[in-house]
Coordinates of C-alpha atoms in Angstrom, one line a residue:
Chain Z
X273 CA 164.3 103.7 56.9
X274 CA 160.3 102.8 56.9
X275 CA 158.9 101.6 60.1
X276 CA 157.6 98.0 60.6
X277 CA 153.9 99.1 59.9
X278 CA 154.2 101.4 56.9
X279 CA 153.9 98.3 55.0
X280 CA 150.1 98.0 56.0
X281 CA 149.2 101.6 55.0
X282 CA 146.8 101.6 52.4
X283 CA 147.3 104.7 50.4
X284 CA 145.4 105.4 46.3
X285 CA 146.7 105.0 43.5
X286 CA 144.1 106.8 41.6
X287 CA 141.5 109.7 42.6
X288 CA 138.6 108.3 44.2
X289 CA 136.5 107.0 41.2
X290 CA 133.1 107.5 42.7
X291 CA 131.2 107.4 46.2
X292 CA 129.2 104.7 48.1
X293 CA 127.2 106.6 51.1
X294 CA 130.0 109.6 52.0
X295 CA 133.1 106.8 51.4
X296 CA 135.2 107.8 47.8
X297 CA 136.4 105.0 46.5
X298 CA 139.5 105.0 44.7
X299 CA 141.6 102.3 43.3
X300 CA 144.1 101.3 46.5
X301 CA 147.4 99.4 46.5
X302 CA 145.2 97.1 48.5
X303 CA 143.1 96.5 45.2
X304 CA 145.6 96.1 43.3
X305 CA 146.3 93.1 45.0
X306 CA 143.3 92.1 45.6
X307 CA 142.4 92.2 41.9
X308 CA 146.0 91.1 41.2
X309 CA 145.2 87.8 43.3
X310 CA 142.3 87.0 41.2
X311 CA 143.8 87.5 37.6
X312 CA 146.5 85.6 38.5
X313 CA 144.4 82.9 40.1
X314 CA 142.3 82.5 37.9
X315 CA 144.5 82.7 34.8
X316 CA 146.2 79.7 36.4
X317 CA 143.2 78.0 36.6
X318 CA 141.8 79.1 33.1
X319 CA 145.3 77.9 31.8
X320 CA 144.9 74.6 33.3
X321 CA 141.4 73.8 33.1
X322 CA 141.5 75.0 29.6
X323 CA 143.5 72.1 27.7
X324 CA 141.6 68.7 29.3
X325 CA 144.1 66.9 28.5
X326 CA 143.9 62.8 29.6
X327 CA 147.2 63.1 30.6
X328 CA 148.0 66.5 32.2
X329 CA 150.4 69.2 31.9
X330 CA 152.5 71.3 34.7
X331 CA 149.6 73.9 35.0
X332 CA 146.9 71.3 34.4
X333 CA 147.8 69.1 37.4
X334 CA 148.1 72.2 39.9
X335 CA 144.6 73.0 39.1
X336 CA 143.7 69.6 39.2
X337 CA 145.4 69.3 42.9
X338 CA 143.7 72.7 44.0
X339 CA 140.5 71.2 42.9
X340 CA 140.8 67.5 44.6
X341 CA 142.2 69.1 47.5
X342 CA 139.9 71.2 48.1
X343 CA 136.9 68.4 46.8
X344 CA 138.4 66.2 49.6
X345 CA 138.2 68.9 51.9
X346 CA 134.7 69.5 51.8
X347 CA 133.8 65.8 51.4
X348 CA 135.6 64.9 54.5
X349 CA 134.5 67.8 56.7
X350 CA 131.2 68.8 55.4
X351 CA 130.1 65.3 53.2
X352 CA 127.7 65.3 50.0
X353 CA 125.5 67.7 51.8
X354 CA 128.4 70.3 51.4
X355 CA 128.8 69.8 47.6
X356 CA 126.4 73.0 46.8
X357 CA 129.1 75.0 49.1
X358 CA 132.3 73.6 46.7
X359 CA 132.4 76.8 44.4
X360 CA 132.5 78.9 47.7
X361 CA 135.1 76.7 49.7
X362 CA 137.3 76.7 46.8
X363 CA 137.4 80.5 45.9
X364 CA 137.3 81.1 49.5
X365 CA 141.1 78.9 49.7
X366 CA 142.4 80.4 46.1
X367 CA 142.1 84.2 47.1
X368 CA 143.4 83.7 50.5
X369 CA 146.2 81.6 49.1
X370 CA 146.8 84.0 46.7
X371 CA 146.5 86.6 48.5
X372 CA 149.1 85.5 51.4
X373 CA 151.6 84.2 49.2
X374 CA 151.3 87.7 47.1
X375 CA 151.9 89.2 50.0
X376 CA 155.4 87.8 50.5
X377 CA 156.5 89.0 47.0
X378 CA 159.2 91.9 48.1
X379 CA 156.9 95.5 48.1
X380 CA 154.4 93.8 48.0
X381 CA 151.0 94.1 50.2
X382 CA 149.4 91.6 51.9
X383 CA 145.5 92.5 51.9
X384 CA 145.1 89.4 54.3
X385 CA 147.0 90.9 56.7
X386 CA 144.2 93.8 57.1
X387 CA 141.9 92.8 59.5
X388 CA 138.5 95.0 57.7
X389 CA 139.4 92.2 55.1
X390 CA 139.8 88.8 57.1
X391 CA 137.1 90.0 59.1
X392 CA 134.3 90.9 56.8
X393 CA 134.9 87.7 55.6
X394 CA 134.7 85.7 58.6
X395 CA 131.6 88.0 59.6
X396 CA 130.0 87.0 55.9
X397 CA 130.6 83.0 56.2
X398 CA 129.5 83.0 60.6
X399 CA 126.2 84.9 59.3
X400 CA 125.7 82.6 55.9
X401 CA 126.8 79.7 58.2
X402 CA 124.2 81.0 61.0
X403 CA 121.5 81.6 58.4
X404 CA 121.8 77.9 56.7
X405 CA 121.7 76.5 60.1
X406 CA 118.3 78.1 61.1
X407 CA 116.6 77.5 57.9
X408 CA 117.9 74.0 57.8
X409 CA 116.7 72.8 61.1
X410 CA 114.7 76.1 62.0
X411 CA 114.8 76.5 66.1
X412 CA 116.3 72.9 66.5
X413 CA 119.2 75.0 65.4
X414 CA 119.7 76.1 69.0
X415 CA 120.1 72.9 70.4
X416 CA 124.0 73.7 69.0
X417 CA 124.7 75.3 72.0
X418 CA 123.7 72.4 74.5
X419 CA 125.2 69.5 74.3
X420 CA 123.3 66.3 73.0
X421 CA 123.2 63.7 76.2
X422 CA 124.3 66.6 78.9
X423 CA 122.7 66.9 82.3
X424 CA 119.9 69.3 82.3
X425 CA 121.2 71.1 85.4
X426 CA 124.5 72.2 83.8
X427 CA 122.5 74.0 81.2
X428 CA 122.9 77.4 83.2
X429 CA 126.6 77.2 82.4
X430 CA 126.7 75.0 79.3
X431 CA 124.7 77.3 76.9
X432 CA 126.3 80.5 77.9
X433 CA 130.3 79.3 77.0
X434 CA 128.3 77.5 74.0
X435 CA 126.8 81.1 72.9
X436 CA 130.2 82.8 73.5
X437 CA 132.1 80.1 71.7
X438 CA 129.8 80.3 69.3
X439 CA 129.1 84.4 69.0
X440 CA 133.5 84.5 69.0
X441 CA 133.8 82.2 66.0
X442 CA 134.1 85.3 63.6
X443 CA 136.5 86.7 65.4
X444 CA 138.8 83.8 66.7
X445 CA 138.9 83.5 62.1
X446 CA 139.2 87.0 61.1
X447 CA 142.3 87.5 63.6
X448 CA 144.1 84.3 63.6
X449 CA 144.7 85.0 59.5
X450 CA 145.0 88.6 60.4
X451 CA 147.1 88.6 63.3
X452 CA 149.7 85.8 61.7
X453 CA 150.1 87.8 58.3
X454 CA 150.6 91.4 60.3
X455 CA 153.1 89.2 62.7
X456 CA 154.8 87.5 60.3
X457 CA 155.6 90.5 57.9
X458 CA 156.3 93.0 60.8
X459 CA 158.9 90.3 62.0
X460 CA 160.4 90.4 58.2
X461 CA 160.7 94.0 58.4
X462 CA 162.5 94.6 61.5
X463 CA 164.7 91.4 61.1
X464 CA 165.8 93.3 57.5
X465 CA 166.2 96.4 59.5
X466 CA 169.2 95.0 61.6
X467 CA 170.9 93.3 58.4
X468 CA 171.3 97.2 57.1
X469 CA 171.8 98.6 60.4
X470 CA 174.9 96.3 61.6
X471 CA 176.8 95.7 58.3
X472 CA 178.9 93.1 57.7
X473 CA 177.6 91.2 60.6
X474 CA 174.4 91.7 59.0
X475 CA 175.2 88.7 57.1
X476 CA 173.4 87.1 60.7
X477 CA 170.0 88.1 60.4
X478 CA 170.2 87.9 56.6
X479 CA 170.6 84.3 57.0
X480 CA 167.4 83.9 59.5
X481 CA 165.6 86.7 57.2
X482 CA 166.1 83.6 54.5
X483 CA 164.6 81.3 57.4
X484 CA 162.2 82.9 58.4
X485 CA 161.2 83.7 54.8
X486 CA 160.6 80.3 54.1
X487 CA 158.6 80.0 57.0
X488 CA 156.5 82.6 56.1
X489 CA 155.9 80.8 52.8
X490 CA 155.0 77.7 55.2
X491 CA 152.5 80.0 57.5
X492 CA 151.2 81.7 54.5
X493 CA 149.8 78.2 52.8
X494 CA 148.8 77.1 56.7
X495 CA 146.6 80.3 57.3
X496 CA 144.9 79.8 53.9
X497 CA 144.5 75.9 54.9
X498 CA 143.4 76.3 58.5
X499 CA 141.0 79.6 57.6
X500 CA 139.2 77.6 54.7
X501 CA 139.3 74.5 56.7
X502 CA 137.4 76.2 59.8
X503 CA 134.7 77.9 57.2
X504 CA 134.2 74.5 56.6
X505 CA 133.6 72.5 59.9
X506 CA 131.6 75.7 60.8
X507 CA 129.5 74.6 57.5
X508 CA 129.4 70.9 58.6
X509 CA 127.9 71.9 62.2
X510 CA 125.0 74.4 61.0
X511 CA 124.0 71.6 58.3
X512 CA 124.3 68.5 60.5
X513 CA 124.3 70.0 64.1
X514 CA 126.3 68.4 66.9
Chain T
X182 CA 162.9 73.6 64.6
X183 CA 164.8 76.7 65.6
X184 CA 163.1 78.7 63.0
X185 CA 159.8 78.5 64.7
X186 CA 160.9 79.0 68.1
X187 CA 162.8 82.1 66.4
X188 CA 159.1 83.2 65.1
X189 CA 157.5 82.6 68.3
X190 CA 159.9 84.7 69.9
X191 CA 159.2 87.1 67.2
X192 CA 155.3 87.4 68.3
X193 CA 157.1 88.3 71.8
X194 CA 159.1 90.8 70.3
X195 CA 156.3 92.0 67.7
X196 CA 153.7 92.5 71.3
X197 CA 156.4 94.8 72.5
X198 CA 157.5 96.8 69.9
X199 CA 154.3 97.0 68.4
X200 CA 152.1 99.5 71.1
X201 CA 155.6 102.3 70.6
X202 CA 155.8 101.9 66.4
X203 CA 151.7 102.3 66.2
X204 CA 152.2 105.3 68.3
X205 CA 155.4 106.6 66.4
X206 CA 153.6 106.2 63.3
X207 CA 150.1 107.1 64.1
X208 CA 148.2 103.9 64.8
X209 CA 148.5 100.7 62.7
X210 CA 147.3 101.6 59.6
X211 CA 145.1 97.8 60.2
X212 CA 143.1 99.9 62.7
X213 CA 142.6 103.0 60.4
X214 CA 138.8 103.3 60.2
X215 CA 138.7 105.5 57.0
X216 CA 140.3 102.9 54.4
X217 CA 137.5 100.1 55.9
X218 CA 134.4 101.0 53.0
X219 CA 137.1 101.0 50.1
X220 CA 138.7 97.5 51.7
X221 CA 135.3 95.7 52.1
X222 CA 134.1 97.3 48.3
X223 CA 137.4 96.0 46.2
X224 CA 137.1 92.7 48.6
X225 CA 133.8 92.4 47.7
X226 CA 134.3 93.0 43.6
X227 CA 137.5 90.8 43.8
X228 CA 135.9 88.0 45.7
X229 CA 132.6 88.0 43.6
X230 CA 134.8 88.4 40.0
X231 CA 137.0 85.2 41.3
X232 CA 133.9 83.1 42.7
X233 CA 132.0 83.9 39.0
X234 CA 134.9 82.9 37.4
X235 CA 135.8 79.8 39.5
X236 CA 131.7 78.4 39.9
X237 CA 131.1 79.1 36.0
X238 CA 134.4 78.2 34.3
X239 CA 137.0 76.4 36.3
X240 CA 135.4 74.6 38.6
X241 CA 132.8 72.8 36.0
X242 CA 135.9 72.5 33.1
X243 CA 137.9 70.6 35.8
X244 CA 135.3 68.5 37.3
X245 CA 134.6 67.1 33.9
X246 CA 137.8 66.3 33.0
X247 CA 138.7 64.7 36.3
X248 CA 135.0 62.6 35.6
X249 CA 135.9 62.1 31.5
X250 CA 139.5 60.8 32.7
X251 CA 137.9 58.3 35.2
X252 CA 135.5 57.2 32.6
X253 CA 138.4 56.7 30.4
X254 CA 140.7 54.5 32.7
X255 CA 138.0 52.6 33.7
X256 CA 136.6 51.7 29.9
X257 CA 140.2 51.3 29.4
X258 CA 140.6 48.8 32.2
X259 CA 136.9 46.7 31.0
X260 CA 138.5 46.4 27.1
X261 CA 142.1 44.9 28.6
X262 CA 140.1 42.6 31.0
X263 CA 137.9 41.6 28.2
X264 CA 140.9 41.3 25.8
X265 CA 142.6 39.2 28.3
X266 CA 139.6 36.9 28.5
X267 CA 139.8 36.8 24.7
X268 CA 143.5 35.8 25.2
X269 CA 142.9 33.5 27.4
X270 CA 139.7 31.9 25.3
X271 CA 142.4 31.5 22.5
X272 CA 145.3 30.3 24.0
X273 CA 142.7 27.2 25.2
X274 CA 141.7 27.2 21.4
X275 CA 145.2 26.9 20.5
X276 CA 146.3 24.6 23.0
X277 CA 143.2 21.9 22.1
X278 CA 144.0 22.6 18.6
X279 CA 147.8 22.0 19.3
X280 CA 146.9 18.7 21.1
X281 CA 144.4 17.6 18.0
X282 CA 147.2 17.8 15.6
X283 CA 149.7 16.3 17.2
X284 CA 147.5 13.0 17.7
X285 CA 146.4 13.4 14.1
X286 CA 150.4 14.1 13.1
X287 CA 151.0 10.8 15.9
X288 CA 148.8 8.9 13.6
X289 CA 149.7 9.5 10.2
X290 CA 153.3 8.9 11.6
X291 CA 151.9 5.6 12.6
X292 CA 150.1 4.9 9.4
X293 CA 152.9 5.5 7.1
X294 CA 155.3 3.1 9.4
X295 CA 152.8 0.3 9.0
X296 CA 152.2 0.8 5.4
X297 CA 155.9 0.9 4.9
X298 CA 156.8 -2.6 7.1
X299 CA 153.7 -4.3 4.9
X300 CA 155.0 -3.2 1.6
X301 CA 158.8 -4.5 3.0
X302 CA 157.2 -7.5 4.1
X303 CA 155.6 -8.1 0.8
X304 CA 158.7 -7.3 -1.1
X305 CA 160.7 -9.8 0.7
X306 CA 157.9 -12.3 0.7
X307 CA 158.2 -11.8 -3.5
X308 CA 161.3 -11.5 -3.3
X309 CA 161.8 -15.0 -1.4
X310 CA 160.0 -16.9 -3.9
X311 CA 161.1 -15.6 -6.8
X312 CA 164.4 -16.9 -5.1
X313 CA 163.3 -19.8 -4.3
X314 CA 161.8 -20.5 -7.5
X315 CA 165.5 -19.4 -9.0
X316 CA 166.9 -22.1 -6.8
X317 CA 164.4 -25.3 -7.5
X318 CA 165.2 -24.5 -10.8
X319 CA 168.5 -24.7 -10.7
X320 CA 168.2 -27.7 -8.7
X321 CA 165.9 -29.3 -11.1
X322 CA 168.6 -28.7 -13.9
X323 CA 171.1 -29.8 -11.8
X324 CA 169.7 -33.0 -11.2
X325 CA 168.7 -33.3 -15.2
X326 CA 172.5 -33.1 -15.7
X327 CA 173.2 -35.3 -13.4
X328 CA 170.9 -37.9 -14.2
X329 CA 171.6 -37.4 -18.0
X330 CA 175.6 -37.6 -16.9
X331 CA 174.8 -40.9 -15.0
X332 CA 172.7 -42.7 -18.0
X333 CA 175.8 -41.5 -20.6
X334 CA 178.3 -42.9 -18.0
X335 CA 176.4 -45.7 -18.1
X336 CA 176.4 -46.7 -22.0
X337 CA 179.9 -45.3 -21.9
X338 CA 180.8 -48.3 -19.5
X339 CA 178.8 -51.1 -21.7
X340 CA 180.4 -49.5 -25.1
X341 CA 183.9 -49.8 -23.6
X342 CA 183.5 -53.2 -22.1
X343 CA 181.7 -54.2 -25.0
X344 CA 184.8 -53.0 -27.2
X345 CA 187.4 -54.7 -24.8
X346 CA 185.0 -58.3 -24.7
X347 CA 184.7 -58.3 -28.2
X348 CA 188.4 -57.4 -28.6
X349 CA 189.5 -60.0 -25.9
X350 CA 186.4 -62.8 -26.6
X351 CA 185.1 -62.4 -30.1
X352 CA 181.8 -62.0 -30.6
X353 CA 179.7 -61.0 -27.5
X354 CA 176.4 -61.1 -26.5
X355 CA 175.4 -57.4 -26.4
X356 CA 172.2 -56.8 -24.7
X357 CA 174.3 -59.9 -21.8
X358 CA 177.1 -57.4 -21.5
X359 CA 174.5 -54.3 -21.2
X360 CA 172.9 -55.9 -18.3
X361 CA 176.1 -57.0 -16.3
X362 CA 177.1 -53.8 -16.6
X363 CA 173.9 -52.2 -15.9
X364 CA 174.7 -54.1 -13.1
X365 CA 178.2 -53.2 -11.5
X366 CA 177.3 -49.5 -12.1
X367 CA 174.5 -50.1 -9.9
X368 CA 176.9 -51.4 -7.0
X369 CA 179.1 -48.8 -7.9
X370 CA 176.8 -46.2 -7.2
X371 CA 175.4 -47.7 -4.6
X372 CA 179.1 -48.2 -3.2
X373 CA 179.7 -44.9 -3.3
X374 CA 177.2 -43.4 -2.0

């Protein structure tokens, strides 16, 4: 029987189809999901933004939801300012979405639960987020790490726990998603692991395996939610500061 | 909920087993530095084929037909309010036009009443004199009879007693004899009247 973690290894699927620096590249399971996120995705999406019908369809009001959801997001956490960033926000929410829920689909792989993945793209919003905020405001940006209305005096202490806050935001992102998917799945496998190993009574953990299952489905959504939902307060405080 | 105390016990169990499976199976394969550059390149392709795909086609294609189906209830909501105002401008139309006739019907019913009682009235006033006409004539001829039955009663009365005289007397004075009797008819009549 496969361990917990041999579900995370990444292994090819085809011969590495060329080089970037010394690192082959070769089409991964982890690519196949990826990719497989996005086709499905966006065939959804294609399918129900196709028709524009007055009164919608099945498929036509999911996209619809996804896309006033996510609207609503932005407009309550970033305002009109934010509107530029919609495209982003909104891909950002799909492929992780996708990507989680995917992940839950028996032999499946959960590319979210990689943290090269969720962090790279925590790393790419903190320094797009970091690099809006200074050209926005310039070097006002730094008055994000003290306080408006604070006494001068706690300065000393206020601006360092601000830069650490600040500096950790990538990673408090990249391994909350990270760390929930890897948890959640490993907890899956080993809970599956007892319904073989103690037979008939195995009919116990089966029944929290459907449990937990569901709540997977629950933390998948949440993740995808709280991880897009983050990127965009983050937004909000490098275009409005504090 | 159970279930989440179940899965927060699972993050317990996950922290312990997790150090002794990474080891039995050589490091979680999260960690394995190697598969990083083809992870962050297929990321990278996937993320930028999804973002075309949502910023260029989906994103725009929705938007609009959120916007065209707001436009829409809303020119649908102006054309019933103006509609209703309409049916509201012509249900006062009706109702004025509703009250108009029925004064004008009130008044014709009125007309044709009076017209009918004047053209009774003048029947019956016709009517009455004809009648009354009928009646003086009959009157008129009743008292012609009368008055020619009277003068024939009477030279009935001086004939006879004429007759009897001259039977009893002889020879009698006529035009004497006409006036006596003349005479006692008068009384008569005037007896019994």
């Amino acid at each position: 029987m496969a361990g917990p973690l041999e579900q995370f290894a990444i292994h090819n699927v085809t011969d590495p189809l060329f080089t970037i620096g010394n690192h082959p590249i070769a089409l991964t399971n982890s690519a196949i999901f990826m990719l497989g996120a996005v086709v499905i995705s966006s065939g959804l999406l294609l399918v129900g933004s196709g028709k524009a019908a007055m009164v919608p369809g099945r498929i036509q009001a999911l996209a619809e939801v996804f896309y006033e959801f996510i609207g609503n997001m932005v407009r309550d956490n970033v305002g009109t300012a934010g509107r530029k960033f919609f495209p982003f926000i909104f891909s950002l929410f799909i492929f992780t979405l996708f990507g989680n829920i995917l992940g839950l689909v028996p032999y499946g792989f959960t590319f979210t639960s990689h943290i090269a993945v969720t962090f790279f793209m925590a790393a790419v919003i903190f320094l797009a987020v970091t690099l809006i905020g200074l050209f926005k405001h310039g070097l006002h940006f730094f008055s994000l790490f003290f306080p408006h209305g604070a006494p001068l005096f706690t300065a000393p202490i206020l601006i360092p726990i601000e830069l650490v806050s600040y500096l950790s935001r990538p990673i408090s992102l990249s391994v909350r998603l990270f760390a929930n998917m890897t948890v959640g799945h490993v907890l899956l496998k080993v809970l599956a692991g007892f319904v073989v190993a103690l037979g008939i009574f195995g009919a116990v953990p089966l029944a929290v395996l459907v449990a937990i299952t569901a709540l997977e489905l629950l933390v998948a959504v949440l993740q995808a939610y709280i991880f897009t939902i983050l990127s965009c307060i983050y937004l909000n405080d490098a275009l409005h500061l504090h | 909920m159970p279930v989440s105390a179940l899965r927060a016990s699972g993050w317990g169990l996950v922290l312990a087993i997790l150090p002794a499976a990474a080891h039995a199976a050589g490091g979680m394969p999260q960690f394995d530095v190697t598969s990083f550059p083809t992870q962050i390149f297929w990321l990278v392709v996937s993320f930028a084929l999804l973002y075309v795909l949502m910023a260029g086609l989906v994103l725009p294609r929705i938007g609009h037909t959120i916007e065209a189906r707001e436009g829409k209830i809303q020119a649908d909501l102006d054309a019933a309010q103006k509609a209703n105002d309409a049916a509201r401008v012509a249900a006062e139309a009706q109702r004025a036009a509703l009250a108009e006739a029925r004064g004008k019907a009130a008044g014709t019913v009125r007309q044709a009443a009076e017209a009918a009682a004047a053209e009774t009235t003048a029947h019956l006033t016709t009517l009455g004199e004809k009648l009354a006409g009928q009646i003086g004539e009959a009157e008129r001829r009743i008292a012609e009879q009368r008055a020619q039955a009277l003068a024939g009663l009477s030279s009935l009365a001086t004939e006879i007693t004429s007759s009897v005289l001259g039977k009893l007397v002889g020879n009698v004075d006529g035009t004497q004899v006409a006036a006596k009797v003349a005479e006692a008819v008068e009384t008569a009549r005037k007896g019994t009247k």
